[in-house]
mmCIF file of C-alpha atoms in Angstrom:
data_model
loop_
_atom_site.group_PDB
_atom_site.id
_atom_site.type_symbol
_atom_site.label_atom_id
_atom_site.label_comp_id
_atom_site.label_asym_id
_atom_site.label_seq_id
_atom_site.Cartn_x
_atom_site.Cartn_y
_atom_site.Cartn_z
ATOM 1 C CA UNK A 1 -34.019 49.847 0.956
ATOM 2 C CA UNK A 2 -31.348 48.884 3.262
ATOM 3 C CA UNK A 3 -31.207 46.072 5.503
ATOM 4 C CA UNK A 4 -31.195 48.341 8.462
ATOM 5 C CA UNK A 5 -33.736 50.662 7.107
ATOM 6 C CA UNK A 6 -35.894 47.628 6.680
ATOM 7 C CA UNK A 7 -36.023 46.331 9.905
ATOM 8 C CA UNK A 8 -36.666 49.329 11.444
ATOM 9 C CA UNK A 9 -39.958 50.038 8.941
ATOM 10 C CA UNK A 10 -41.450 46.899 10.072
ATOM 11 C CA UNK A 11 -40.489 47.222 13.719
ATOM 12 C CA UNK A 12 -42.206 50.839 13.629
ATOM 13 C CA UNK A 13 -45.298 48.870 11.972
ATOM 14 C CA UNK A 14 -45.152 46.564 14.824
ATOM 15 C CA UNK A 15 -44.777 49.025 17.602
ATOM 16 C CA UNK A 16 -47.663 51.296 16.747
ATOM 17 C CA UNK A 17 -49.963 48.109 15.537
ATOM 18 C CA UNK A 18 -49.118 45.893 18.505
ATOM 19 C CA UNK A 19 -47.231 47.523 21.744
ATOM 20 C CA UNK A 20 -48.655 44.990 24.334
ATOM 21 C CA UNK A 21 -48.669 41.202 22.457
ATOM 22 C CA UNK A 22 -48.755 38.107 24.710
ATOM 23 C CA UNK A 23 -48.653 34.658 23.870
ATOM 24 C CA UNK A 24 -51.962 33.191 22.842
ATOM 25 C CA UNK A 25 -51.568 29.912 25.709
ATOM 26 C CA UNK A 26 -53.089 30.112 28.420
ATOM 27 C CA UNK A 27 -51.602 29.315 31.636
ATOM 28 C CA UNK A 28 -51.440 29.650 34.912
ATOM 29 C CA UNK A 29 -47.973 29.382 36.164
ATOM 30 C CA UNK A 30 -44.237 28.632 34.476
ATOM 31 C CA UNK A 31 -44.593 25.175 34.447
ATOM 32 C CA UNK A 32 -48.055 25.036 32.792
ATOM 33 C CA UNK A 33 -46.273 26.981 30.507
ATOM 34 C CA UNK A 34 -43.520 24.786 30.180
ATOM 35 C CA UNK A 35 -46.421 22.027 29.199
ATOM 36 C CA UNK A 36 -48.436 24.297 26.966
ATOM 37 C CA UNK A 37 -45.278 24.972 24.966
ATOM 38 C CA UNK A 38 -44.084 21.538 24.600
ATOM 39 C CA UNK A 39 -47.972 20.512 23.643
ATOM 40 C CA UNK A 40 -48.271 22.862 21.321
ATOM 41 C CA UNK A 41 -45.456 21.668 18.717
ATOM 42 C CA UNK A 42 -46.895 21.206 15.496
ATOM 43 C CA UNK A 43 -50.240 22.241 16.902
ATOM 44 C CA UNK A 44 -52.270 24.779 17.244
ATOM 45 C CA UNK A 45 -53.097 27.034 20.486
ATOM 46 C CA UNK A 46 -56.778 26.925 19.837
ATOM 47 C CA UNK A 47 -56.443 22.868 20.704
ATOM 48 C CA UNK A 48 -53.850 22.791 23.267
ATOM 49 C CA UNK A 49 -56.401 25.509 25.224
ATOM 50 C CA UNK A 50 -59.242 23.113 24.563
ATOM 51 C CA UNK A 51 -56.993 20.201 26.518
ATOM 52 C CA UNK A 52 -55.325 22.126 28.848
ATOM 53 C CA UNK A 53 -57.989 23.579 31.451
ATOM 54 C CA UNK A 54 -58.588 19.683 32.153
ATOM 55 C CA UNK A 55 -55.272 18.590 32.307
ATOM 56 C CA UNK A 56 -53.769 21.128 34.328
ATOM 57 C CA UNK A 57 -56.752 20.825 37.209
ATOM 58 C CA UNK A 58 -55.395 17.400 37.821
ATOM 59 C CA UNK A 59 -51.515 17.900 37.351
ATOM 60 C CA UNK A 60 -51.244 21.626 38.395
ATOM 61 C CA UNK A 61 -47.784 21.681 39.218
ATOM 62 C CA UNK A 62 -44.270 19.116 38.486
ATOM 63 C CA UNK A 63 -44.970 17.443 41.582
ATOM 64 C CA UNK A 64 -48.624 16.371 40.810
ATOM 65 C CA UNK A 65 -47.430 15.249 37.161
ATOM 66 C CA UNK A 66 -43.998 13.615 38.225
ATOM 67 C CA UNK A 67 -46.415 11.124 40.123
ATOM 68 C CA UNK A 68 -48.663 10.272 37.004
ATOM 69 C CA UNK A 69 -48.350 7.356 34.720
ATOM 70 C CA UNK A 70 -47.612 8.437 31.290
ATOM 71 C CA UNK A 71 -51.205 6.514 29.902
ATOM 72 C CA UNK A 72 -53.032 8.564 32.785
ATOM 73 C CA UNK A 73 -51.943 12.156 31.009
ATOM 74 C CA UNK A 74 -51.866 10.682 27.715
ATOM 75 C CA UNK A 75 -55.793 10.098 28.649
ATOM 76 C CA UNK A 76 -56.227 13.664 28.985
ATOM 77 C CA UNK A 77 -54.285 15.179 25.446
ATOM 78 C CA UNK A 78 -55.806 12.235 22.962
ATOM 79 C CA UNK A 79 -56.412 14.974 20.675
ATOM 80 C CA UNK A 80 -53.133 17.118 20.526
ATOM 81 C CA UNK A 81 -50.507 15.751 18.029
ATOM 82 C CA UNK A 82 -47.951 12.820 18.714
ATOM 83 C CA UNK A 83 -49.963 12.370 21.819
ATOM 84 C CA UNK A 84 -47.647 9.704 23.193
ATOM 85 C CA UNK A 85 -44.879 10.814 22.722
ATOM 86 C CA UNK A 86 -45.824 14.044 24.417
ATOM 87 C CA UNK A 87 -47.321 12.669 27.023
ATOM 88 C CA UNK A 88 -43.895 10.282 28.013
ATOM 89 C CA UNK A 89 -41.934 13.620 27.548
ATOM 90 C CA UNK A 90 -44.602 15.360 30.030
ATOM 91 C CA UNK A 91 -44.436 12.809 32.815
ATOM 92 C CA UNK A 92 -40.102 12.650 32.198
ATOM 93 C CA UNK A 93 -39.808 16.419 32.193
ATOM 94 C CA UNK A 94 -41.780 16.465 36.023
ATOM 95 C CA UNK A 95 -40.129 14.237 37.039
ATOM 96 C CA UNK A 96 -36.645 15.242 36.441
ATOM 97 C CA UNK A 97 -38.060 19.204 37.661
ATOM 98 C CA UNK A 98 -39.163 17.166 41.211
ATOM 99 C CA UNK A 99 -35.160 16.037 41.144
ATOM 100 C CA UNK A 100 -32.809 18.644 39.923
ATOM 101 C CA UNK A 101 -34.702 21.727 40.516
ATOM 102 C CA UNK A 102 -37.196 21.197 43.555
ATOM 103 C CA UNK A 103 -40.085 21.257 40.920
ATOM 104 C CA UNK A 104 -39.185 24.807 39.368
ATOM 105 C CA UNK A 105 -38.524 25.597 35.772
ATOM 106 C CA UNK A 106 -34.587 26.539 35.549
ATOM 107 C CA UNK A 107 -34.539 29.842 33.203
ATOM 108 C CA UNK A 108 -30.729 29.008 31.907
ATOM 109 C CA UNK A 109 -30.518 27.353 28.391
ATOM 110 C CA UNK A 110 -28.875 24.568 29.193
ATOM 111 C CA UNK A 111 -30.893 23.154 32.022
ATOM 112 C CA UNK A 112 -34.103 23.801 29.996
ATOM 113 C CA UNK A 113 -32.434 21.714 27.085
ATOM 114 C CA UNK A 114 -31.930 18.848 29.778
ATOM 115 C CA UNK A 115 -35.620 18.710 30.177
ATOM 116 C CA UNK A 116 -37.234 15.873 27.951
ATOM 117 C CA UNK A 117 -39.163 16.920 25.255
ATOM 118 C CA UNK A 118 -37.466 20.587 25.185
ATOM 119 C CA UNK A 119 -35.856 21.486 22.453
ATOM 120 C CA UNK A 120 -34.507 25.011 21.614
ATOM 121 C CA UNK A 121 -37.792 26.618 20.218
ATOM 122 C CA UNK A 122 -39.338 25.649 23.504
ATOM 123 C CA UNK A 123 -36.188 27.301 25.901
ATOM 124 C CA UNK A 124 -36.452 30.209 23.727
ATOM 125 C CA UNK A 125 -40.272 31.068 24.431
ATOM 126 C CA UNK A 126 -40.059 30.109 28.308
ATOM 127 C CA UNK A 127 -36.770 32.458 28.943
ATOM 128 C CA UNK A 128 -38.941 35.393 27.167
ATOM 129 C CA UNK A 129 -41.963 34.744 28.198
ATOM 130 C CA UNK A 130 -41.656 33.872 31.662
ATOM 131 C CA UNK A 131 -38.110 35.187 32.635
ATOM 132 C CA UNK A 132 -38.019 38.261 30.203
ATOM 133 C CA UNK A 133 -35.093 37.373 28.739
ATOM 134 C CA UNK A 134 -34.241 38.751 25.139
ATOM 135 C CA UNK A 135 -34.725 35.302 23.472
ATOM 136 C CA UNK A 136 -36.023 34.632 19.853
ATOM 137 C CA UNK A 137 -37.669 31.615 19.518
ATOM 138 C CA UNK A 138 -38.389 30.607 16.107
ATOM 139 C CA UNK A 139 -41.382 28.516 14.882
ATOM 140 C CA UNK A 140 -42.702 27.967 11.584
ATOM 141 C CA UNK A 141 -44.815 31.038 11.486
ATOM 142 C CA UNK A 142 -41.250 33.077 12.622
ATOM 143 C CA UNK A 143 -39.445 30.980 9.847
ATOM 144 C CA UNK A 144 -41.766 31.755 6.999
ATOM 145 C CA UNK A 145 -42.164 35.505 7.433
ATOM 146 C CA UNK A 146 -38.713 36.760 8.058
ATOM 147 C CA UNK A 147 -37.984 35.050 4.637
ATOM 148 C CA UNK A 148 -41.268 36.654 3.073
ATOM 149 C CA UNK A 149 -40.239 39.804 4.848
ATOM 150 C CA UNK A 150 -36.271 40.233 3.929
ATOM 151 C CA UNK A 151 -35.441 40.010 7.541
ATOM 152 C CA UNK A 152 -33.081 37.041 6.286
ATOM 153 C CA UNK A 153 -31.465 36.065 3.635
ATOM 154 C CA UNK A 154 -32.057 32.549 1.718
ATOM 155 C CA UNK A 155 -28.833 31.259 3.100
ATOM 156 C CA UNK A 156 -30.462 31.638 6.743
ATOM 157 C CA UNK A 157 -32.133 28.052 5.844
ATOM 158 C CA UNK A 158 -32.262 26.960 9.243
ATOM 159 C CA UNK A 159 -34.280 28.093 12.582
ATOM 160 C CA UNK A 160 -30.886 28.615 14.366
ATOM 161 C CA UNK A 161 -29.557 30.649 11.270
ATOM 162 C CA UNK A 162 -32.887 32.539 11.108
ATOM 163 C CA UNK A 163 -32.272 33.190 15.346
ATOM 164 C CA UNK A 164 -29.042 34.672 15.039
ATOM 165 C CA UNK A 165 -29.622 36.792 12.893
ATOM 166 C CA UNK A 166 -33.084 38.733 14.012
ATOM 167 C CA UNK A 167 -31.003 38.709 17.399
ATOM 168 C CA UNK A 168 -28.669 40.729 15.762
ATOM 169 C CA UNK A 169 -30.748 43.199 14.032
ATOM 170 C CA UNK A 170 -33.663 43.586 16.563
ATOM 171 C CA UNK A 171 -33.056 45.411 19.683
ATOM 172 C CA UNK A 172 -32.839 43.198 22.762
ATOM 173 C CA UNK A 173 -35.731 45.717 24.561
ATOM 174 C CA UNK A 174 -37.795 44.327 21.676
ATOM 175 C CA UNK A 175 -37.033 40.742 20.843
ATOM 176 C CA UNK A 176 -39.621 39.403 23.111
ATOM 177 C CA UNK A 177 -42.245 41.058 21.562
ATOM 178 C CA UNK A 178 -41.053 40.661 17.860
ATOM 179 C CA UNK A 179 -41.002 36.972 18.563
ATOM 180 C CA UNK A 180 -44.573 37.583 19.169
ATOM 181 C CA UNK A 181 -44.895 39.961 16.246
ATOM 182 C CA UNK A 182 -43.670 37.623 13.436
ATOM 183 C CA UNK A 183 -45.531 35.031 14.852
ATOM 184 C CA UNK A 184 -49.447 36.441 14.656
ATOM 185 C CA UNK A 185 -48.124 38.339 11.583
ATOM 186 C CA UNK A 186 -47.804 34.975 9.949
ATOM 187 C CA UNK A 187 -50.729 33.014 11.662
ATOM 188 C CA UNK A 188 -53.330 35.804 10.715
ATOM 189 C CA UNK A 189 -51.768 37.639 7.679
ATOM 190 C CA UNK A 190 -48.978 36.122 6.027
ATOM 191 C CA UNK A 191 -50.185 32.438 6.043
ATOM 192 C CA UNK A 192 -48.613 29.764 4.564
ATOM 193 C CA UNK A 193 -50.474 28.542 1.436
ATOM 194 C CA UNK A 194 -52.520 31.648 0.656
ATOM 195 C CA UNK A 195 -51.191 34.852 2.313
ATOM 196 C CA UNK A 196 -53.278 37.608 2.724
ATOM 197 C CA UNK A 197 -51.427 40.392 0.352
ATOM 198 C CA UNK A 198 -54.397 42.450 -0.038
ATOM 199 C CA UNK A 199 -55.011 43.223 3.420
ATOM 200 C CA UNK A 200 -51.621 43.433 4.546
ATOM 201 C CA UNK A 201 -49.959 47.018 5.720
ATOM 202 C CA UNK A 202 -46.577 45.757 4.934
ATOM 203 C CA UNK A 203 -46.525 44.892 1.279
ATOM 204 C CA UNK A 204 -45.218 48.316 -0.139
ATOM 205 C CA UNK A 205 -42.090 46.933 1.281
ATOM 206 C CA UNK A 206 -42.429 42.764 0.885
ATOM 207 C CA UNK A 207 -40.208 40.984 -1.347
ATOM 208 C CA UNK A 208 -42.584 38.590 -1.208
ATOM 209 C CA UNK A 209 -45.887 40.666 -1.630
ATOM 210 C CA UNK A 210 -45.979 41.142 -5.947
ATOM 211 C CA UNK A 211 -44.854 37.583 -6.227
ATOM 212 C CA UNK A 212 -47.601 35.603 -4.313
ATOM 213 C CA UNK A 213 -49.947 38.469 -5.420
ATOM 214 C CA UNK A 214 -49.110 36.958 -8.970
ATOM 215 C CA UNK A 215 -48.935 33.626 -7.543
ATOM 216 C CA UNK A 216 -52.686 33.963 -6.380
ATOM 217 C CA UNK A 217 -53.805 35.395 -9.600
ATOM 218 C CA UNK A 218 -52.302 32.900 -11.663
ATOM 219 C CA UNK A 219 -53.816 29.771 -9.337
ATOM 220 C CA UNK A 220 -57.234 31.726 -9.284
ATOM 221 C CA UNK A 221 -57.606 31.496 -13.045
ATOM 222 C CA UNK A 222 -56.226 27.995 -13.295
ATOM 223 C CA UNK A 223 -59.047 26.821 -11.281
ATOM 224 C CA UNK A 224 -61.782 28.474 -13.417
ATOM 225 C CA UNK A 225 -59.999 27.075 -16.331
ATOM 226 C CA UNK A 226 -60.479 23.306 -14.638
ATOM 227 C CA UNK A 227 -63.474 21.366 -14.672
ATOM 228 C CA UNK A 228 -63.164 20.774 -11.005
ATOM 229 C CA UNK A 229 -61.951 23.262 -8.497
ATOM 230 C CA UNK A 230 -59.486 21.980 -5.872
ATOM 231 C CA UNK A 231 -60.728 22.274 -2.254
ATOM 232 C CA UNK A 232 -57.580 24.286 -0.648
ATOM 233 C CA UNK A 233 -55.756 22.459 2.142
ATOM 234 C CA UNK A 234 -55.596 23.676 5.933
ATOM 235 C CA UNK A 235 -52.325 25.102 6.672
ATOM 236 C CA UNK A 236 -49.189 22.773 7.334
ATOM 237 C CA UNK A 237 -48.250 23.395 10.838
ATOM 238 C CA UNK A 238 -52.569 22.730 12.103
ATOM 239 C CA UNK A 239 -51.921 18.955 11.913
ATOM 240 C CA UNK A 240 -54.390 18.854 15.496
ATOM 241 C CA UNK A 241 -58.051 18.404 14.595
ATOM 242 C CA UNK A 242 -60.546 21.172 15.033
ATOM 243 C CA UNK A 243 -64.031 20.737 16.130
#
């Protein structure tokens, strides 16, 4: 199977399986996107849409958050990961909204890079999500599955790398929603420590499908083999606890 020929097998997958596919935050405007985002680095949605609803009915816009004290928001996202340090980045990024840009999130690159605690990830997902721009932001989920998938190549050992180059084999019309796409692919199916081979419509064609299918076989009998089973781990990138 060709390169091209593959990407357009698993774009047809996508297209049929999931035509309308949204982000999973919930918000109620571009800047409580902006904060959703930025919380939910190396956390999961579920939590940051359990903190959230409270947060955002006190500091519903840049303005209301520019004039908060960093321990008064901090106060209110306890339970999302690096709290602190999101919460200083929260209260910096209003305020400097309030000063260059009247309180509105800019939708070019560069002025969304200014923006403290923003990093590219994070520019990527607002200029799709909220401007419609053909952006491809890539998380860990994104990461892991174009490599599982043979979207990328092992060189493409960076998130940049892995960027450029599903930008240049996905059409622009659908990089928003393949951003999407890779990313509940890999949260629901194609999870990190024990992907789900058996249940996914994809593996005729995954590189990666006979090899953790063996992978999972081999681990399966190693633990009846053991005296004591191993209790398996909760995947990497959920380092917020769950009630």
């Amino acid at each position: 199977m060709t390169k091209k020929q593959r990407y357009e097998a698993i774009l047809n997958y996508f297209r049929k399986e999931m035509p309308e596919v949204q982000t999973e935050l919930e918000f109620g405007s571009i800047f409580q996107l902006l904060v959703a985002v930025v919380l939910s680095a190396q956390c999961t949605d579920k939590r940051i849409n359990q903190v959230t609803p409270a947060l955002f009915r006190q500091y519903p816009d840049a303005q209301a958050m520019a004039k908060a004290e960093v321990d008064e928001v901090l106060e209110y996202i306890k339970s999302v990961s690096y709290p602190n340090a999101k919460a200083a980045h929260l209260v910096e990024m209003a305020r400097m909204l309030v000063e260059r840009h009247e309180g509105e999130v800019p939708s070019d690159m560069n002025q969304l890079l200014d923006l403290p605690g923003v990093g590219r990830k994070t520019a990527n997902v607002i200029q799709s999500v909220a401007f419609g721009k053909s952006t491809m932001a890539v998380d860990t989920h994104v990461f892991r599955v174009s490599h599982r998938l043979g979207l990328v190549a092992k060189k493409d050992d960076t998130p940049y790398k892995v960027e450029q180059e599903l930008v240049k084999n996905i059409p622009a019309e659908d990089i928003p929603r393949a951003h999407h796409w890779l990313l509940l692919h890999g949260r629901y199916v194609c999870t990190s420590r024990k992907p789900h081979c058996e249940r996914c419509d994809l593996k005729a064609i995954c590189p990666s499908a006979s090899h953790s299918a063996s992978h999972s076989a081999n681990r399966h009998a190693g633990r009846h083999a053991a005296s004591h089973a191993a209790i398996p781990s909760s995947s990497h990138d959920e380092n917020c606890s769950l009630p």
